[in-house]
Amino acid sequence: MSSGEHRTVGERGQVTLPKDIRERLGIEGGDKVIVEEDDGRVVIEKPVTRAELAEGYRASAERARDVADEMAHVSREADDYLGDAPDW
């Protein structure tokens, strides 16, 4: 059982989203939302914008660079500690 606010569906299938939810999610009048059914539930989502998607890719690339830098540092430390690997 949901603990969310109860809303009435109008004759044309319209439902007003609660103001606090709209404000928290940054949904304003005229914005597009995604409405889908998931296992008997109606799910309303704010779509990901191109800017949000781009920021996610930038953050992911930055994390990948950080990991690569750390691995290079660890590899140099290992080389310094162990010396050159034999050419077997």
PDB file of C-alpha atoms in Angstrom:
ATOM      1  CA  MET A   1       0.000   0.000   0.000  1.00  0.00           C
ATOM      2  CA  SER A   2       1.361   3.388  -0.979  1.00  0.00           C
ATOM      3  CA  SER A   3       1.826   6.083   1.657  1.00  0.00           C
ATOM      4  CA  GLY A   4       1.804   8.868  -0.969  1.00  0.00           C
ATOM      5  CA  GLU A   5      -0.850  11.513  -1.408  1.00  0.00           C
ATOM      6  CA  HIS A   6      -4.202  10.414  -2.789  1.00  0.00           C
ATOM      7  CA  ARG A   7      -5.280  12.202  -5.968  1.00  0.00           C
ATOM      8  CA  THR A   8      -8.422  12.016  -8.087  1.00  0.00           C
ATOM      9  CA  VAL A   9      -8.154  11.120 -11.767  1.00  0.00           C
ATOM     10  CA  GLY A  10     -10.230  13.493 -13.877  1.00  0.00           C
ATOM     11  CA  GLU A  11     -12.577  12.406 -16.648  1.00  0.00           C
ATOM     12  CA  ARG A  12      -9.824  12.888 -19.234  1.00  0.00           C
ATOM     13  CA  GLY A  13      -7.323  10.844 -17.195  1.00  0.00           C
ATOM     14  CA  GLN A  14      -5.504  13.856 -15.768  1.00  0.00           C
ATOM     15  CA  VAL A  15      -3.843  13.897 -12.348  1.00  0.00           C
ATOM     16  CA  THR A  16      -2.200  16.880 -10.649  1.00  0.00           C
ATOM     17  CA  LEU A  17       1.255  16.132  -9.274  1.00  0.00           C
ATOM     18  CA  PRO A  18       1.736  17.378  -5.691  1.00  0.00           C
ATOM     19  CA  LYS A  19       3.566  20.716  -5.499  1.00  0.00           C
ATOM     20  CA  ASP A  20       6.312  19.485  -3.160  1.00  0.00           C
ATOM     21  CA  ILE A  21       7.147  16.629  -5.547  1.00  0.00           C
ATOM     22  CA  ARG A  22       7.172  18.972  -8.569  1.00  0.00           C
ATOM     23  CA  GLU A  23       9.479  21.361  -6.729  1.00  0.00           C
ATOM     24  CA  ARG A  24      11.823  18.603  -5.511  1.00  0.00           C
ATOM     25  CA  LEU A  25      12.133  17.157  -9.023  1.00  0.00           C
ATOM     26  CA  GLY A  26      12.203  20.498 -10.810  1.00  0.00           C
ATOM     27  CA  ILE A  27       9.064  19.758 -12.827  1.00  0.00           C
ATOM     28  CA  GLU A  28       7.264  22.864 -14.049  1.00  0.00           C
ATOM     29  CA  GLY A  29       4.127  23.461 -16.090  1.00  0.00           C
ATOM     30  CA  GLY A  30       4.726  22.521 -19.724  1.00  0.00           C
ATOM     31  CA  ASP A  31       7.573  20.083 -18.925  1.00  0.00           C
ATOM     32  CA  LYS A  32       7.480  16.623 -20.469  1.00  0.00           C
ATOM     33  CA  VAL A  33       7.337  13.529 -18.255  1.00  0.00           C
ATOM     34  CA  ILE A  34       7.535   9.824 -18.992  1.00  0.00           C
ATOM     35  CA  VAL A  35       4.503   7.771 -17.920  1.00  0.00           C
ATOM     36  CA  GLU A  36       4.747   3.983 -17.924  1.00  0.00           C
ATOM     37  CA  GLU A  37       3.253   0.930 -16.275  1.00  0.00           C
ATOM     38  CA  ASP A  38       5.583  -1.216 -14.202  1.00  0.00           C
ATOM     39  CA  ASP A  39       4.243  -4.378 -12.574  1.00  0.00           C
ATOM     40  CA  GLY A  40       0.765  -2.916 -12.054  1.00  0.00           C
ATOM     41  CA  ARG A  41       2.013   0.518 -10.955  1.00  0.00           C
ATOM     42  CA  VAL A  42       1.869   3.816 -12.802  1.00  0.00           C
ATOM     43  CA  VAL A  43       5.332   5.391 -12.830  1.00  0.00           C
ATOM     44  CA  ILE A  44       5.860   9.045 -13.737  1.00  0.00           C
ATOM     45  CA  GLU A  45       9.467  10.095 -14.347  1.00  0.00           C
ATOM     46  CA  LYS A  46      11.190  13.271 -15.324  1.00  0.00           C
ATOM     47  CA  PRO A  47      13.215  12.461 -18.458  1.00  0.00           C
ATOM     48  CA  VAL A  48      16.971  12.896 -18.416  1.00  0.00           C
ATOM     49  CA  THR A  49      17.961  16.044 -20.285  1.00  0.00           C
ATOM     50  CA  ARG A  50      20.839  16.191 -22.752  1.00  0.00           C
ATOM     51  CA  ALA A  51      22.720  18.427 -20.306  1.00  0.00           C
ATOM     52  CA  GLU A  52      22.248  15.914 -17.454  1.00  0.00           C
ATOM     53  CA  LEU A  53      23.330  13.065 -19.712  1.00  0.00           C
ATOM     54  CA  ALA A  54      26.409  15.008 -20.857  1.00  0.00           C
ATOM     55  CA  GLU A  55      27.310  15.810 -17.249  1.00  0.00           C
ATOM     56  CA  GLY A  56      27.019  12.123 -16.366  1.00  0.00           C
ATOM     57  CA  TYR A  57      29.373  11.198 -19.206  1.00  0.00           C
ATOM     58  CA  ARG A  58      31.833  13.928 -18.121  1.00  0.00           C
ATOM     59  CA  ALA A  59      31.782  12.672 -14.538  1.00  0.00           C
ATOM     60  CA  SER A  60      32.286   9.082 -15.703  1.00  0.00           C
ATOM     61  CA  ALA A  61      35.220  10.104 -17.900  1.00  0.00           C
ATOM     62  CA  GLU A  62      36.766  12.029 -14.999  1.00  0.00           C
ATOM     63  CA  ARG A  63      36.454   8.988 -12.715  1.00  0.00           C
ATOM     64  CA  ALA A  64      38.055   6.814 -15.409  1.00  0.00           C
ATOM     65  CA  ARG A  65      40.964   9.309 -15.698  1.00  0.00           C
ATOM     66  CA  ASP A  66      41.383   9.303 -11.910  1.00  0.00           C
ATOM     67  CA  VAL A  67      41.505   5.494 -11.838  1.00  0.00           C
ATOM     68  CA  ALA A  68      43.996   5.416 -14.732  1.00  0.00           C
ATOM     69  CA  ASP A  69      46.205   7.980 -12.955  1.00  0.00           C
ATOM     70  CA  GLU A  70      46.070   5.975  -9.728  1.00  0.00           C
ATOM     71  CA  MET A  71      46.905   2.741 -11.558  1.00  0.00           C
ATOM     72  CA  ALA A  72      49.861   4.411 -13.287  1.00  0.00           C
ATOM     73  CA  HIS A  73      51.087   5.662  -9.899  1.00  0.00           C
ATOM     74  CA  VAL A  74      50.728   2.203  -8.321  1.00  0.00           C
ATOM     75  CA  SER A  75      52.477   0.629 -11.308  1.00  0.00           C
ATOM     76  CA  ARG A  76      55.421   3.041 -10.942  1.00  0.00           C
ATOM     77  CA  GLU A  77      55.607   2.236  -7.218  1.00  0.00           C
ATOM     78  CA  ALA A  78      55.631  -1.481  -8.003  1.00  0.00           C
ATOM     79  CA  ASP A  79      58.387  -0.990 -10.601  1.00  0.00           C
ATOM     80  CA  ASP A  80      60.436   1.000  -8.081  1.00  0.00           C
ATOM     81  CA  TYR A  81      59.951  -1.652  -5.414  1.00  0.00           C
ATOM     82  CA  LEU A  82      60.369  -4.746  -7.584  1.00  0.00           C
ATOM     83  CA  GLY A  83      62.685  -3.431 -10.273  1.00  0.00           C
ATOM     84  CA  ASP A  84      62.368  -4.273 -13.923  1.00  0.00           C
ATOM     85  CA  ALA A  85      60.469  -7.445 -14.754  1.00  0.00           C
ATOM     86  CA  PRO A  86      62.523 -10.223 -16.360  1.00  0.00           C
ATOM     87  CA  ASP A  87      62.094 -10.853 -20.092  1.00  0.00           C
ATOM     88  CA  TRP A  88      61.301 -14.547 -19.691  1.00  0.00           C
TER      89      TRP A  88
END
